[in-house]
mmCIF file of C-alpha atoms in Angstrom:
data_model
loop_
_atom_site.group_PDB
_atom_site.id
_atom_site.type_symbol
_atom_site.label_atom_id
_atom_site.label_comp_id
_atom_site.label_asym_id
_atom_site.label_seq_id
_atom_site.Cartn_x
_atom_site.Cartn_y
_atom_site.Cartn_z
ATOM 1 C CA ARG T 287 -115.928 66.778 38.972
ATOM 2 C CA ARG T 288 -113.979 69.871 39.926
ATOM 3 C CA LEU T 289 -115.991 72.760 41.328
ATOM 4 C CA GLU T 290 -114.440 76.191 41.678
ATOM 5 C CA SER T 291 -116.114 77.872 44.644
ATOM 6 C CA TRP T 292 -115.288 78.683 48.237
ATOM 7 C CA ALA T 293 -118.271 76.613 49.419
ATOM 8 C CA ASN T 294 -116.966 73.505 47.667
ATOM 9 C CA ALA T 295 -113.466 74.044 49.067
ATOM 10 C CA GLN T 296 -114.910 74.356 52.565
ATOM 11 C CA ASN T 297 -117.053 71.231 52.184
ATOM 12 C CA GLU T 298 -114.137 69.185 50.842
ATOM 13 C CA GLY T 299 -112.055 70.200 53.873
ATOM 14 C CA ILE T 300 -114.849 69.069 56.186
ATOM 15 C CA ALA T 301 -115.085 65.746 54.313
ATOM 16 C CA VAL T 302 -111.318 65.195 54.657
ATOM 17 C CA ALA T 303 -111.464 65.917 58.391
ATOM 18 C CA HIS T 304 -114.303 63.400 58.793
ATOM 19 C CA ALA T 305 -112.313 60.777 56.868
ATOM 20 C CA LEU T 306 -109.190 61.339 58.997
ATOM 21 C CA LEU T 307 -111.242 60.985 62.190
ATOM 22 C CA GLY T 308 -113.036 57.880 60.932
ATOM 23 C CA LEU T 309 -116.407 59.624 60.946
ATOM 24 C CA GLU T 310 -119.178 59.250 58.406
ATOM 25 C CA ARG T 311 -118.836 61.638 55.479
ATOM 26 C CA PRO T 312 -121.368 64.491 55.532
ATOM 27 C CA ALA T 313 -124.127 64.356 52.921
ATOM 28 C CA GLU T 314 -123.121 65.935 49.616
ATOM 29 C CA GLU T 315 -124.819 69.201 48.783
ATOM 30 C CA ILE T 316 -126.191 70.205 45.413
ATOM 31 C CA PRO T 317 -123.521 72.424 43.782
ATOM 32 C CA TRP T 318 -124.365 76.138 43.945
ATOM 33 C CA PHE T 319 -122.791 79.554 43.642
ATOM 34 C CA TRP T 320 -123.687 83.202 43.413
ATOM 35 C CA SER T 321 -121.758 86.219 42.236
ATOM 36 C CA ASP T 322 -122.395 89.949 41.978
ATOM 37 C CA GLN T 323 -120.969 91.327 38.729
ATOM 38 C CA TYR T 324 -121.538 95.083 38.652
ATOM 39 C CA ASP T 325 -125.346 95.454 38.571
ATOM 40 C CA ALA T 326 -126.016 91.770 37.770
ATOM 41 C CA ASN T 327 -126.558 89.103 40.432
ATOM 42 C CA ILE T 328 -125.741 85.627 39.062
ATOM 43 C CA GLN T 329 -127.056 82.554 40.865
ATOM 44 C CA MET T 330 -126.680 78.882 39.946
ATOM 45 C CA LEU T 331 -128.017 75.712 41.553
ATOM 46 C CA GLY T 332 -126.960 72.312 40.217
ATOM 47 C CA ALA T 333 -124.372 71.276 37.675
ATOM 48 C CA CYS T 334 -124.343 72.593 34.099
ATOM 49 C CA GLY T 335 -124.579 70.308 31.132
ATOM 50 C CA ASP T 336 -123.692 71.097 27.545
ATOM 51 C CA GLU T 337 -127.126 72.468 26.637
ATOM 52 C CA PHE T 338 -128.557 75.725 27.972
ATOM 53 C CA THR T 339 -131.791 77.642 27.598
ATOM 54 C CA ALA T 340 -131.703 81.447 27.676
ATOM 55 C CA LEU T 341 -133.980 83.073 30.226
ATOM 56 C CA ARG T 342 -134.691 86.796 30.323
ATOM 57 C CA ARG T 343 -136.245 88.098 33.524
ATOM 58 C CA PRO T 344 -138.636 91.041 33.137
ATOM 59 C CA GLY T 345 -137.054 94.393 33.943
ATOM 60 C CA LEU T 346 -133.457 93.190 33.517
ATOM 61 C CA ARG T 347 -131.150 94.056 30.635
ATOM 62 C CA THR T 348 -129.075 90.880 31.002
ATOM 63 C CA THR T 349 -129.749 87.287 29.981
ATOM 64 C CA ALA T 350 -129.148 84.327 32.253
ATOM 65 C CA SER T 351 -128.604 80.756 31.064
ATOM 66 C CA LEU T 352 -130.292 77.797 32.681
ATOM 67 C CA GLN T 353 -130.086 74.106 32.023
#
């Protein structure tokens, strides 16, 4: 699976370096990201599937989607 984040790019580089040096590959992390979009802070932990549930946090005007 392709993940588009700086954290994933960094972790893949570390995994390649370990492989080239014959070291054990580091444990894989749960995919995550965060982003600030104007006044909204978006955070995600895990991988998305095809189904989402809308979640509205009290006091916010925006809706976030969670699996």
